[in-house]
Coordinates of C-alpha atoms and ligand atoms in Angstrom, one line a residue:
X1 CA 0.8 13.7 6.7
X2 CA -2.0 14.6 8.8
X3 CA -2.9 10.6 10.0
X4 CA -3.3 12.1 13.8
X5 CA -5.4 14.1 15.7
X6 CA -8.9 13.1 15.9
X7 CA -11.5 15.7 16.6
X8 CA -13.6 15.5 19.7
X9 CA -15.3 12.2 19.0
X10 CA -16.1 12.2 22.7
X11 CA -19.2 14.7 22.4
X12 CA -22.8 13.1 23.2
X13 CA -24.5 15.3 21.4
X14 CA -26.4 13.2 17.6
X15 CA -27.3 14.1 14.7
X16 CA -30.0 12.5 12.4
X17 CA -27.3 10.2 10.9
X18 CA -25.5 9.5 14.2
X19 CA -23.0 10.2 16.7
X20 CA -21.8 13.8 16.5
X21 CA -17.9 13.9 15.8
X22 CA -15.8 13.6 12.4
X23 CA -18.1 12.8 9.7
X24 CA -18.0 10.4 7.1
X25 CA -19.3 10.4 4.0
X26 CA -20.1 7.5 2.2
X27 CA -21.3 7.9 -1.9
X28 CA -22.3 4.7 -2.4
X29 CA -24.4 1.5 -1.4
X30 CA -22.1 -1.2 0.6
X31 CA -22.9 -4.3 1.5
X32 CA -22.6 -6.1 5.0
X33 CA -22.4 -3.8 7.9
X34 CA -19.6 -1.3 6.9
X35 CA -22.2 1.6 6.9
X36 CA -22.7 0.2 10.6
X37 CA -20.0 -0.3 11.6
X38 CA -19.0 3.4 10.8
X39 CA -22.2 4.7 12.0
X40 CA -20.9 3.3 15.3
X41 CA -18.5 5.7 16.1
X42 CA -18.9 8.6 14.0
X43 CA -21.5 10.6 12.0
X44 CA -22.0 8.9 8.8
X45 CA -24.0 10.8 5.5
X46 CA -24.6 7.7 3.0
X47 CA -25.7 8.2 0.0
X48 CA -27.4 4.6 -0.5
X49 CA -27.8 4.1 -4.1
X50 CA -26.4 1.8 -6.2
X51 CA -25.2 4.6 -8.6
X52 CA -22.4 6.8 -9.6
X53 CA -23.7 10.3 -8.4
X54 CA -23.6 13.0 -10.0
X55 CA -20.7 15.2 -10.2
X56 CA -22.7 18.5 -9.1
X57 CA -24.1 16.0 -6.4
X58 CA -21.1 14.7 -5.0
X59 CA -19.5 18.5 -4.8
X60 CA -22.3 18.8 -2.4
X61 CA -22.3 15.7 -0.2
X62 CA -18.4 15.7 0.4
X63 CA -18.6 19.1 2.2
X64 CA -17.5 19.1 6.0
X65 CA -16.4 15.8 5.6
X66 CA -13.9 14.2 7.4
X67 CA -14.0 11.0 5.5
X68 CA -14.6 9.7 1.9
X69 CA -15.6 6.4 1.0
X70 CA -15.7 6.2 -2.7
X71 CA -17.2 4.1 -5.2
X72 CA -15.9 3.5 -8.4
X73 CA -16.8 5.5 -10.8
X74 CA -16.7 8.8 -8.8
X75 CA -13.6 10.8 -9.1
X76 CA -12.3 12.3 -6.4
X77 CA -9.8 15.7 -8.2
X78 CA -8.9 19.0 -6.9
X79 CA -12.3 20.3 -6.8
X80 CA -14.0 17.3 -4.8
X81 CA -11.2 18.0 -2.4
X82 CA -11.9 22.0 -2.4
X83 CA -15.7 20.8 -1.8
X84 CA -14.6 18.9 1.2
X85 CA -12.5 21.3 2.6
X86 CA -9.3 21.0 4.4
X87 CA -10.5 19.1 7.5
X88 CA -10.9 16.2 5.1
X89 CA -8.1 13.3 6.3
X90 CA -9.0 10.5 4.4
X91 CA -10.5 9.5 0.7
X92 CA -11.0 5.5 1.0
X93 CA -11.5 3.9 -2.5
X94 CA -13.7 0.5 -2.5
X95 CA -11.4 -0.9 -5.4
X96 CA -8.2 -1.9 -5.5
X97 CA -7.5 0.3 -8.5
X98 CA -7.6 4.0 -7.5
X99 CA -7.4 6.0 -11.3
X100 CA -10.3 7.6 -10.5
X101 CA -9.0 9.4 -7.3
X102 CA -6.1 12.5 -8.1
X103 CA -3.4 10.7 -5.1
X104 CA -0.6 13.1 -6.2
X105 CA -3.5 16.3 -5.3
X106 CA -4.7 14.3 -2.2
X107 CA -0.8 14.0 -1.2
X108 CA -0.2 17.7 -1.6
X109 CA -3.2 18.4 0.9
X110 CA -2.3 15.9 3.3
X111 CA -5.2 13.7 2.9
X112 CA -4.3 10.0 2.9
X113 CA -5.6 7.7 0.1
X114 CA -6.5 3.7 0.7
X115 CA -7.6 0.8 -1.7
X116 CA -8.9 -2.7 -1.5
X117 CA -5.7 -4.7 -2.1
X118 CA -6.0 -8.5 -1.5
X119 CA -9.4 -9.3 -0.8
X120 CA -10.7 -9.5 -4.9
X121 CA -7.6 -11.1 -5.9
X122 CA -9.3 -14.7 -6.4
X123 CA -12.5 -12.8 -7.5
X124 CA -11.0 -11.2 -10.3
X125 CA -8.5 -14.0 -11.4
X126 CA -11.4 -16.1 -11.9
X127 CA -13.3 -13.8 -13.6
X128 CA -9.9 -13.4 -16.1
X129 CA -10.1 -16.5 -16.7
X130 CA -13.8 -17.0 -17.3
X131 CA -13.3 -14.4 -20.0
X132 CA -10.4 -16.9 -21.6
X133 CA -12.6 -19.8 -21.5
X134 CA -15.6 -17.3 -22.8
X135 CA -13.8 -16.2 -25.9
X136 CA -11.5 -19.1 -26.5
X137 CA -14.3 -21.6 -26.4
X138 CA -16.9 -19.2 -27.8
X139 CA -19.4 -19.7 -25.1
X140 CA -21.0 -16.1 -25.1
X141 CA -22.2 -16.5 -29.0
X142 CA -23.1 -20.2 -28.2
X143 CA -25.8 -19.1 -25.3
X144 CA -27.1 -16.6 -27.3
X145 CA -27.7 -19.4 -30.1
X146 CA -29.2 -21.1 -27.6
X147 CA -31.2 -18.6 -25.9
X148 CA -32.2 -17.6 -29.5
X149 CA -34.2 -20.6 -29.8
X150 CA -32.4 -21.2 -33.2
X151 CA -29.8 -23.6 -32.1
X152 CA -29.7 -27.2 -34.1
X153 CA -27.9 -28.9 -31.4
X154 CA -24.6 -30.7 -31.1
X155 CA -22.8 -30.8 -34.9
X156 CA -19.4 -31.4 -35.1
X157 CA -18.1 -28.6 -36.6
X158 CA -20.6 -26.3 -34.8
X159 CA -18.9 -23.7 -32.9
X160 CA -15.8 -24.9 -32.7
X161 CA -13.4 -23.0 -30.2
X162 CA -9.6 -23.4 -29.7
X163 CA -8.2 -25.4 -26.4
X164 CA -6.0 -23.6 -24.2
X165 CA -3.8 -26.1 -22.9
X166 CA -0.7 -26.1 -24.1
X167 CA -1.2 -22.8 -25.2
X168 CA 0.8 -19.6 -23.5
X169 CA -1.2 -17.1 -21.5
X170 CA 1.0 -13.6 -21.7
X171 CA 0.0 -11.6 -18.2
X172 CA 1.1 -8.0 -18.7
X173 CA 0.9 -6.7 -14.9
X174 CA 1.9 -9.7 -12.9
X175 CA 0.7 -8.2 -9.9
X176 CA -1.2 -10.2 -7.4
X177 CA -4.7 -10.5 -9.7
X178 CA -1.8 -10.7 -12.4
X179 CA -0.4 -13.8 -10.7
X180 CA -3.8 -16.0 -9.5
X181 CA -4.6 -15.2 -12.8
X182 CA -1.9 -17.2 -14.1
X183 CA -2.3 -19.5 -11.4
X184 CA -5.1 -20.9 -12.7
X185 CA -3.9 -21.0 -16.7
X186 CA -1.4 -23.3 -15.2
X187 CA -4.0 -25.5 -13.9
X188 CA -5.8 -25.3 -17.2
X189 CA -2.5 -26.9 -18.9
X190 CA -1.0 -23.0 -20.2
X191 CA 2.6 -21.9 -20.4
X192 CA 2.6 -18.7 -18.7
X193 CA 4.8 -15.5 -20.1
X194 CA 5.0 -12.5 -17.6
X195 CA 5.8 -9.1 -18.7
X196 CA 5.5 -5.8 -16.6
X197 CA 7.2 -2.6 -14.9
X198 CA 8.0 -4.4 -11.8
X199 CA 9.8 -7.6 -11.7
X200 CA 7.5 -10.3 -9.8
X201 CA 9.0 -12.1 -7.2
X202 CA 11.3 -15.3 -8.4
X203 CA 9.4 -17.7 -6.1
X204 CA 6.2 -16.9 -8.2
X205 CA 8.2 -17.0 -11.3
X206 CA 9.5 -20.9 -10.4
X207 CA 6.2 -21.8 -8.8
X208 CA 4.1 -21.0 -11.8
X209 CA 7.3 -22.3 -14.3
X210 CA 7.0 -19.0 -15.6
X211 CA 9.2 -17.0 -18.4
X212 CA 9.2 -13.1 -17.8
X213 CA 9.4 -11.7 -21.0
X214 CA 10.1 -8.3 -22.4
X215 CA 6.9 -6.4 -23.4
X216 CA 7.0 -7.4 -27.1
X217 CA 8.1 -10.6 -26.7
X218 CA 5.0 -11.4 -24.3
X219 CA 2.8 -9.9 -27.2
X220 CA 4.2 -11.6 -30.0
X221 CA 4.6 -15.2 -27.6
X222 CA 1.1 -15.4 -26.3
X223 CA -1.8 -17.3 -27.7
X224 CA -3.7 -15.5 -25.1
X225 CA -3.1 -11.8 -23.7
X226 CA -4.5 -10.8 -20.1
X227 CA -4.4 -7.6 -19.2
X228 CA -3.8 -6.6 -15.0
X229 CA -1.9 -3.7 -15.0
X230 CA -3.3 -0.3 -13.6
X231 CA -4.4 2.7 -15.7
X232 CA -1.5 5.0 -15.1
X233 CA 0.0 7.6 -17.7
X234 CA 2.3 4.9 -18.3
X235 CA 0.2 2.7 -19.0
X236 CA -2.6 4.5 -21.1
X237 CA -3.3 2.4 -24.8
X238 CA -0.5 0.3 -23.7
X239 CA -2.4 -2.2 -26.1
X240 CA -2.5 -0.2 -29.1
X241 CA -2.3 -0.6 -32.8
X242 CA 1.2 -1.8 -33.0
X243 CA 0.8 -3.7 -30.0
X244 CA -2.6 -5.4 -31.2
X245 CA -0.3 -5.6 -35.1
X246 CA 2.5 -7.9 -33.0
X247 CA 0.0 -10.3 -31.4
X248 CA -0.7 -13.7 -32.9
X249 CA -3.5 -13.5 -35.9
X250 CA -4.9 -16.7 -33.6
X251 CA -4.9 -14.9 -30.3
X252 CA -6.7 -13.2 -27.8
X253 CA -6.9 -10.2 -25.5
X254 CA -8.5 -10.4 -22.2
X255 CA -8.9 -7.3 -20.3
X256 CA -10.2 -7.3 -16.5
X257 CA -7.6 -4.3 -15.0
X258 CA -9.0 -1.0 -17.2
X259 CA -10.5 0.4 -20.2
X260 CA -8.1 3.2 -21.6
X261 CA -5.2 0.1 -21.2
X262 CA -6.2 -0.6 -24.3
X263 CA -7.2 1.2 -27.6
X264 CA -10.2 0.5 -28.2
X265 CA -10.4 2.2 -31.2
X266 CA -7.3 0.1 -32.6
X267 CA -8.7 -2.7 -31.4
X268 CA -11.7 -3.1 -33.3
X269 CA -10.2 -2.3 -36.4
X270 CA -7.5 -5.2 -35.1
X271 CA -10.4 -7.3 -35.1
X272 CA -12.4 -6.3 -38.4
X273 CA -8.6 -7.0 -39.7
X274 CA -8.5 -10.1 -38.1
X275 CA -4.8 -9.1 -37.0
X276 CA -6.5 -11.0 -33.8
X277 CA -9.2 -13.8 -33.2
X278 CA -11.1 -12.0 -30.5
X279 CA -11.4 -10.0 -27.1
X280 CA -12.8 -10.8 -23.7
X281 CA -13.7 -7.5 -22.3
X282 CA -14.7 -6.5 -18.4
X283 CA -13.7 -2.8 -18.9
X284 CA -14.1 0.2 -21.2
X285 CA -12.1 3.2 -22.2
X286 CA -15.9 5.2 -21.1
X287 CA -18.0 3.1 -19.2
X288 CA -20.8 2.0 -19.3
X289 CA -20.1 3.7 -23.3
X290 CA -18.9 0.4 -25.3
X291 CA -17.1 1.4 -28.4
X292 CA -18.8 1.5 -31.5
X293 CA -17.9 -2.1 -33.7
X294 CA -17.4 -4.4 -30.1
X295 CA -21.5 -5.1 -29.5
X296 CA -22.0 -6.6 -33.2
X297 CA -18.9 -8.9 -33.1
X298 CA -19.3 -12.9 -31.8
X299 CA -15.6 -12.9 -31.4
X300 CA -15.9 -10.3 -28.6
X301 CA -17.6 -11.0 -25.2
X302 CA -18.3 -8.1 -23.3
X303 CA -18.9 -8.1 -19.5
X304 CA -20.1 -5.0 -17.1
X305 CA -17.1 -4.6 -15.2
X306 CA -17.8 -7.1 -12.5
X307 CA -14.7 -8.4 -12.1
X308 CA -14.9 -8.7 -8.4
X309 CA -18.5 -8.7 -8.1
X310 CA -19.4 -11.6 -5.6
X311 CA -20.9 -11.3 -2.3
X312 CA -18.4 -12.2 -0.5
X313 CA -15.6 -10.1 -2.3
X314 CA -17.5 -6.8 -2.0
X315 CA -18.7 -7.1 1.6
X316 CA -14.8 -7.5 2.0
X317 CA -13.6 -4.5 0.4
X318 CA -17.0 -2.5 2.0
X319 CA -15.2 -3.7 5.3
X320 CA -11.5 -2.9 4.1
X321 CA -12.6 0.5 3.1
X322 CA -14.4 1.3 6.6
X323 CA -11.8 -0.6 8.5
X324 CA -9.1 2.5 6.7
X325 CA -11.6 5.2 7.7
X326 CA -12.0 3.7 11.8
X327 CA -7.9 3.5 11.8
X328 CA -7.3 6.7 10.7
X329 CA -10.2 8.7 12.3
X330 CA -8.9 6.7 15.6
X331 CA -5.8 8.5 14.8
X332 CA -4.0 5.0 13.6
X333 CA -2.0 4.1 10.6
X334 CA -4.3 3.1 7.7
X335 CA -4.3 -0.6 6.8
X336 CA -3.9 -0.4 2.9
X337 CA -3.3 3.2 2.1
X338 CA -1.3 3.5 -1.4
X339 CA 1.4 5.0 -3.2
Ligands
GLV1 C1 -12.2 -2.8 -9.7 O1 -12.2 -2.6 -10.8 C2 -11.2 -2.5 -8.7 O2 -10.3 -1.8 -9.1 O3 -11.4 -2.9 -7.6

């Protein structure tokens, strides 16, 4: 693996974007001082838009680069990496999920791939959760009432939800997300069932009094499904229509890892069958496309995929991502590079 060998960062000479040396290219807008702190030491071409570019546009940007920082929802595959061109040593994904970038192609070539592991764990465990709460409790339809101006106030049968507590949460992918996910369903009074390729660690398992299940046991045990595995070919529709057929008619699927997990195809028709009582959605099989049926149902809530959008949790994996790129332009080992 080419991790060593920096070229001659030494030079005075600068260019309009900085320091003449390896160069960097960066697709989209970071927060905090990342963009900086790269800018620093080498010569840095950011794109600063708060957009997915163009594939025709990123073929053109990567070229001569040394360094990728990537966005989700730009794909790095073989022909990104052509565009680049073989000096390229490192593509650093700001996510902690890294479908979007071809690591077996990027292995092949010698470039190194990192992710954001860690630092949006909390961020996106509570925004799992929110999504239980949302859909169990019904509190997306209940602000749009609200906000509809058509509400007649407090009734007692008026939008009643379900409680969660004593209920089971089933986490398929108990990863780290996986696990502060079911963290906090144990502080909310839930039984939690864990199902998922690798076995999690037995001190988790005792700590969170949990019961790892086989696959379709978790989906047939679970008042409430959460979904935190990766997208891999493994995992593609993992939740599809005979997955969705053994779930509880009373339960619920929550879905903060990605899209094409699930079916979404089976699921609404799950829905419209009422083979389940509803879906908490942060991810889509096409994004931004939602699948036709999921905007006109109240039992669905559907979220932009923000599950670790705060402040905090971004400027932390802008700084993760650029910390990668400084390590291995310095000729270092990366911090979080994958596979
Ligand atoms: C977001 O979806 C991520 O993978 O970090």
């Amino acid at each position: 693996m080419r991790l060593v060998g920096t070229s001659d960062a030494s030079t005075t000479a600068r260019t309009a974007d900085g320091p003449a040396g390896p160069r960097v290219v960066v697709l989209g807008r970071l927060p905090g001082d990342a963009v900086e702190r790269l800018r620093a030491r080498h010569t840095v071409h950011y794109r600063d838009e708060d957009s997915t570019a163009p594939a025709e546009e990123v073929l053109r940007l990567v070229s001569g680069a040394d360094a990728l920082v990537v966005t989700l929802g730009h794909r790095v595959d073989a022909a990104v990496l052509d565009a680049a061109g073989p000096q390229l040593r490192i593509v650093a994904n700001v996510a902690v999920g890294y479908d979007n970038v071809d690591v077996a192609t990027c292995r092949e070539r010698g470039v190194l791939v990192t992710n954001t592991p860690g630092v949006l764990t909390d961020a996106t465990a509570d925004l799992a959760f929110a999504l239980v709460l949302m859909v169990t409790r019904r509190l997306a339809e209940a602000e749009r009432e609200v906000r509809s101006g058509q509400t007649a106030g407090w009734g007692m049968f008026h939008l009643l939800g379900t409680s969660v507590q004593g209920k089971a949460i089933g986490i398929l992918g108990p990863g780290a997300i996986g696990l502060a996910t079911a963290r906090r369903a144990r502080a909310f009074g839930m039984d939690v069932l864990l199902s998922g390729r690798s076995a999690p660690d037995p001190a988790d398992v005792r700590a969170l009094q949990a019961r790892v299940v086989p696959f379709e046991e978790l989906l047939a045990s679970s008042d409430v499904v959460s979904v935190h595995t990766p997208l891999t070919p493994a995992t593609l529709h993992l939740v599809d229509a005979s997955a969705l057929a053994r779930m509880k008619p009373a339960a619920y699927l929550v879905n903060t890892a990605r899209g094409p997990v699930v079916d979404e195809a089976a699921l609404v028709a799950a829905l419209e069958a009422g083979t389940i009582a509803g879906a908490g959605l942060d991810v889509f099989e096409d994004e931004p496309r939602v699948h036709p049926g999921l905007r006109e149902r109240d039992d669905v809530v559907l979220l932009p995929h923000i599950g670790s959008a705060t402040i905090e949790t971004r400027t932390a994996m802008a700084d993760l991502a650029a910390d990668n790129v400084l390590a291995v332009l310095a000729g270092d080992d990366a911090l979080t590079p994958v596979g």
